[in-house]
XYZ file of C-alpha atoms in Angstrom:
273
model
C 107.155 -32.816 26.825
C 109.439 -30.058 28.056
C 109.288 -28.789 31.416
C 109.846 -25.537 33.260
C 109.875 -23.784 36.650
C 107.166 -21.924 37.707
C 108.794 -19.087 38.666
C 110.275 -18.632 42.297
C 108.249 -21.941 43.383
C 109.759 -25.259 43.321
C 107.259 -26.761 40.655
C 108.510 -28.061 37.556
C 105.637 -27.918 35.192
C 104.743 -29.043 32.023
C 104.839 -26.249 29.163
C 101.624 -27.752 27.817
C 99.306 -27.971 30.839
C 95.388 -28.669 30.571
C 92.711 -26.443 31.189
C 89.232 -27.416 32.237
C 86.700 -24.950 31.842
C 83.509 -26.464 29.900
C 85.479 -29.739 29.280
C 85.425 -31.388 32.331
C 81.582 -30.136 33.522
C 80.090 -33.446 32.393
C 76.726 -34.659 34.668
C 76.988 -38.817 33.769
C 79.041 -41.724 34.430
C 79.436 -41.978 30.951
C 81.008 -38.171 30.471
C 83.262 -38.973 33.334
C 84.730 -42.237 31.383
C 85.396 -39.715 28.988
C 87.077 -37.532 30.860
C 89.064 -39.985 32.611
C 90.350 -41.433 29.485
C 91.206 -37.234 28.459
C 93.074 -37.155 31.227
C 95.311 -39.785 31.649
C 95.954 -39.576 27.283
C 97.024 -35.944 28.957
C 99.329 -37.319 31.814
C 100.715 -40.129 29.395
C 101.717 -37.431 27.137
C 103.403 -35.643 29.979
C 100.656 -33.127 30.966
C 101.076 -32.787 34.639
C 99.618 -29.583 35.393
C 95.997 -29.281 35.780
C 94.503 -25.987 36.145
C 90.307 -25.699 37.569
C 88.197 -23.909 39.520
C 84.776 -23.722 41.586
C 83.181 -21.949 38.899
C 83.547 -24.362 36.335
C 80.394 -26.663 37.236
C 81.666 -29.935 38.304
C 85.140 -30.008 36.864
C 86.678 -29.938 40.291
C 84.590 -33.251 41.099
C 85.296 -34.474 37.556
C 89.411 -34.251 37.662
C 89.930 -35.186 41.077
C 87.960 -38.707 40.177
C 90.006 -38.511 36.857
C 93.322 -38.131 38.560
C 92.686 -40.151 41.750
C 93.126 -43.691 39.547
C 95.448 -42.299 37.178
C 98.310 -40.135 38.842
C 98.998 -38.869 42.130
C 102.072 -36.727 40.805
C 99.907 -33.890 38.940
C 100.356 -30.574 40.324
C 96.764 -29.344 40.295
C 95.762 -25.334 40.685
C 92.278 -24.062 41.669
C 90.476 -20.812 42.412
C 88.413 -19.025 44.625
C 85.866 -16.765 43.744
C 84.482 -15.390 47.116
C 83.943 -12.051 48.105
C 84.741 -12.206 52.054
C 87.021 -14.598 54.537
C 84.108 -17.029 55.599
C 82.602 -18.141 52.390
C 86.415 -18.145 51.016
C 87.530 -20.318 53.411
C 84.453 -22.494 53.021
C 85.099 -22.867 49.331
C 88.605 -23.900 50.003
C 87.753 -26.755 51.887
C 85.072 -28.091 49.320
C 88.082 -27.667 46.742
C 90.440 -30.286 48.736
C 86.713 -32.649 49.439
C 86.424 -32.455 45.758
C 89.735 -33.052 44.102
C 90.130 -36.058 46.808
C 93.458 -33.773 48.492
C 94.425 -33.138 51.813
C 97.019 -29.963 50.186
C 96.735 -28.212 46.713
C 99.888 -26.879 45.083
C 98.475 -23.700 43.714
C 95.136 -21.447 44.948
C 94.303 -18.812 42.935
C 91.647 -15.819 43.185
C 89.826 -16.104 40.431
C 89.372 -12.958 38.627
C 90.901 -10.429 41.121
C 87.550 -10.917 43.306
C 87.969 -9.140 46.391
C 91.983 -9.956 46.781
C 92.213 -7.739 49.343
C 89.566 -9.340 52.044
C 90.429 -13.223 51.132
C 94.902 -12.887 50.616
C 94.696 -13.471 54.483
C 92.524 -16.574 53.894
C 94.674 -17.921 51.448
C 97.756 -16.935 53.812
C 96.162 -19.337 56.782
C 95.718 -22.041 54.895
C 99.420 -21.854 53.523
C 100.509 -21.874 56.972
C 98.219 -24.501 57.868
C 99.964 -26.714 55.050
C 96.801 -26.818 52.932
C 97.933 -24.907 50.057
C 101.804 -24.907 48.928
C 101.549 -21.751 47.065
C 99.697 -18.490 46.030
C 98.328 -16.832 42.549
C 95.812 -13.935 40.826
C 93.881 -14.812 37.902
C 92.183 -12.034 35.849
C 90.836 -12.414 32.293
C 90.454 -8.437 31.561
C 93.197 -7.242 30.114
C 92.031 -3.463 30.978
C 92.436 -4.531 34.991
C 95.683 -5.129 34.665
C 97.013 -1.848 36.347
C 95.056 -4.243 39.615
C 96.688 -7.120 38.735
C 100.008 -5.237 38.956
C 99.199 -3.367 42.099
C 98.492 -6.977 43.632
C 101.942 -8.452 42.218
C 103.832 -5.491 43.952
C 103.227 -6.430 47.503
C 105.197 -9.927 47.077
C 102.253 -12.208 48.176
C 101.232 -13.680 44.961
C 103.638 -16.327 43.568
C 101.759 -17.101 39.625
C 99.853 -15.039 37.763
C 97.242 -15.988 34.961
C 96.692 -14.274 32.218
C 95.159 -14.112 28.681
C 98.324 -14.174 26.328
C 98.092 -14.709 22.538
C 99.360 -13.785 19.042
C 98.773 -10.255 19.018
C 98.447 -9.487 22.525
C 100.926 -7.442 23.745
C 99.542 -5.273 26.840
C 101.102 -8.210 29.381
C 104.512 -7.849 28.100
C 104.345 -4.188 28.715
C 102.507 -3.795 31.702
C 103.448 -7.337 33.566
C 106.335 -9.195 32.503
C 108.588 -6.558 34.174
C 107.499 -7.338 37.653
C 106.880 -10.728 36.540
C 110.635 -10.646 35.825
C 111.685 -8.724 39.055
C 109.653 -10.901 41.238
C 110.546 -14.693 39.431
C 106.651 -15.433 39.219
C 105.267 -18.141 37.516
C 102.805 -17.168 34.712
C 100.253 -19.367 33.472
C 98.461 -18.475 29.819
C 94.853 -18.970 29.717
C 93.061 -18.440 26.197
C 96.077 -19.461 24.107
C 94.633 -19.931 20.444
C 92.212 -17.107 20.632
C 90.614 -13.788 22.789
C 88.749 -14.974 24.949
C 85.650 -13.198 23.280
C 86.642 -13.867 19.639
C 86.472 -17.610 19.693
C 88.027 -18.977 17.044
C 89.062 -15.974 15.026
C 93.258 -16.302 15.105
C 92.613 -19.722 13.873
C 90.631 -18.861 10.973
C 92.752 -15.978 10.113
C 96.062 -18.347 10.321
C 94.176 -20.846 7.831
C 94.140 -18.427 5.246
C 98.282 -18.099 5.728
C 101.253 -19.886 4.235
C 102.727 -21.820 7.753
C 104.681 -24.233 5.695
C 107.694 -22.011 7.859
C 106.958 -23.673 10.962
C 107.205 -27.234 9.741
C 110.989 -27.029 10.662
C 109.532 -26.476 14.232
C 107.685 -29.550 14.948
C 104.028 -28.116 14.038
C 101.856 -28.056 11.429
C 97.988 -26.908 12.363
C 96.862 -22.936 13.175
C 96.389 -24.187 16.605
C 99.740 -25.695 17.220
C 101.338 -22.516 15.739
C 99.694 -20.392 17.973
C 100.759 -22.541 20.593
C 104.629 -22.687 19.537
C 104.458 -19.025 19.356
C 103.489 -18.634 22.826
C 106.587 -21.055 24.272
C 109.099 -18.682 22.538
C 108.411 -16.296 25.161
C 110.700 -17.218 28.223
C 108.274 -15.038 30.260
C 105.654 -18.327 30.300
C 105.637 -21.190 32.179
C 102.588 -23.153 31.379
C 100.097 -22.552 28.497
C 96.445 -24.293 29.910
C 94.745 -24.865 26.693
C 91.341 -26.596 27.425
C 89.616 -29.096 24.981
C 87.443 -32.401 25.194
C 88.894 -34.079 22.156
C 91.395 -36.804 22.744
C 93.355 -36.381 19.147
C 93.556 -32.457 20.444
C 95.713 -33.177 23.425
C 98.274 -35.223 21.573
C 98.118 -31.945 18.412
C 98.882 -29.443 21.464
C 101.263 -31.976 23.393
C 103.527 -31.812 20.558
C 103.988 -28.414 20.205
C 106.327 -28.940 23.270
C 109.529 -29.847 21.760
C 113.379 -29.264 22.069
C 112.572 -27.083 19.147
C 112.714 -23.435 19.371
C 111.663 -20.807 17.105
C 113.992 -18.164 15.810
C 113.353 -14.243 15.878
C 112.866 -13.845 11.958
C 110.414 -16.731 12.598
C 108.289 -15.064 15.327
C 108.762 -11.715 13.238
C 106.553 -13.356 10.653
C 104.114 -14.819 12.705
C 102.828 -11.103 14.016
C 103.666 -9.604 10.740
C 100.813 -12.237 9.293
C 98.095 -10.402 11.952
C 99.117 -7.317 9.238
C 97.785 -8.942 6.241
């Protein structure tokens, strides 16, 4: 596993990280066995950024019991979701209760929801010690002109974004300041859009990738993946899945080995045929 900074913080994060919506919202002891052994195969394969949220059932619950007899090294990122300071504040604290923490490295507000009233709340509790640093999430690509107007005022340390083959609206609109500013970006919905499920992969399966084999992958997913770490833009892809065999395929994508331009020329020239 390779590592990198995320941006102007001093986190060193894996380039493969692990998402958790869907996969970690299991209700018995015997999904959270599952999810502990998901986990740690993640850590052991040198995942140690773990990206959740509130609003993904009982995933916060889920990790933190995952992660408290595994690893105490992860750097773990959350959300909040709240529309005003009280409630916000509230949900930060049942964040730390749940993930077993007395500090998380990285709140986020989830989906640009009401950034304005709750920054302050996510201020105080950086001062207070409880949360190391600050991000925006948004998954709509047409609110990005928000998204910017939130990175311009210097609070926000990470941004997370939607970023696959394809996409290119974030590289026009955000990796500028993201460049400016030394942020940390974090890639959420790697391998597809986020409402085409599945629909990169199945048009890379109909493609000639024996190309990337020199690269150190061999699947649609892993491709898709590789492709992403040849921007220098990223610093953690969060690719979320509740198959063990899928964390070591996306793992391995993280290698000392990079792709070349004529290489990532042809992987958005095969979105043309």
């Amino acid at each position: 596993m390779q590592f990198r900074k995320l941006g102007r913080t001093d986190l060193l994060v894996s380039e493969i990280g692990l998402g958790t919506y869907k996969n970690l919202d299991v209700n018995s002891s015997e999904g959270q066995l599952h999810c502990n052994a998901l986990v740690e195969k993640a850590v052991n394969c040198g995942v140690n950024f773990f990206d959740t949220a509130p609003m993904y059932g009982r995933s916060e619950e889920v990790l933190g019991n995952a992660l408290y007899h595994i690893d105490n090294k992860s750097i773990i990122a959350s959300k909040v979701l709240e529309s005003n300071p009280r409630d916000a504040r509230k949900s930060i604290e049942r964040t730390l209760n749940k993930l077993q923490i007395d500090s998380i490295d990285l709140m986020q507000i989830h989906n640009m929801s009401s950034w304005r009233q709750v920054t302050q709340v996510l201020k105080e509790f950086k001062e207070e010690g409880k949360v190391r640093f600050l991000g925006i999430t948004d998954y709509r690509i047409s609110n990005y002109s928000e998204v910017l107007t939130a990175l311009k005022t210097g609070i926000f340390d990470t941004v997370q974004i939607p970023y696959y083959l394809g996409e290119k609206t974030c590289k026009e609109m955000l990796f500028p300041i993201v460049r400016d500013l030394n942020l940390g970006v974090i890639v959420m919905t790697p391998i597809s859009p986020i409402f085409a499920r599945g629909s990169l992969i199945e048009k890379l399966s109909n493609q000639d990738l024996s190309f990337m084999k020199k690269f150190g992958v061999i699947t649609p997913g892993q491709v898709l993946l590789k492709y992403l770490l040849s921007d220098s833009n990223i610093s953690t892809i969060i690719p979320a899945t509740s198959k063990i065999e899928r964390i070591i395929e996306n793992t391995n994508c993280s290698n000392k080995k990079e792709l070349d331009e004529d290489s990532i020329e042809r992987l958005e020239s095969l979105l043309e045929k």
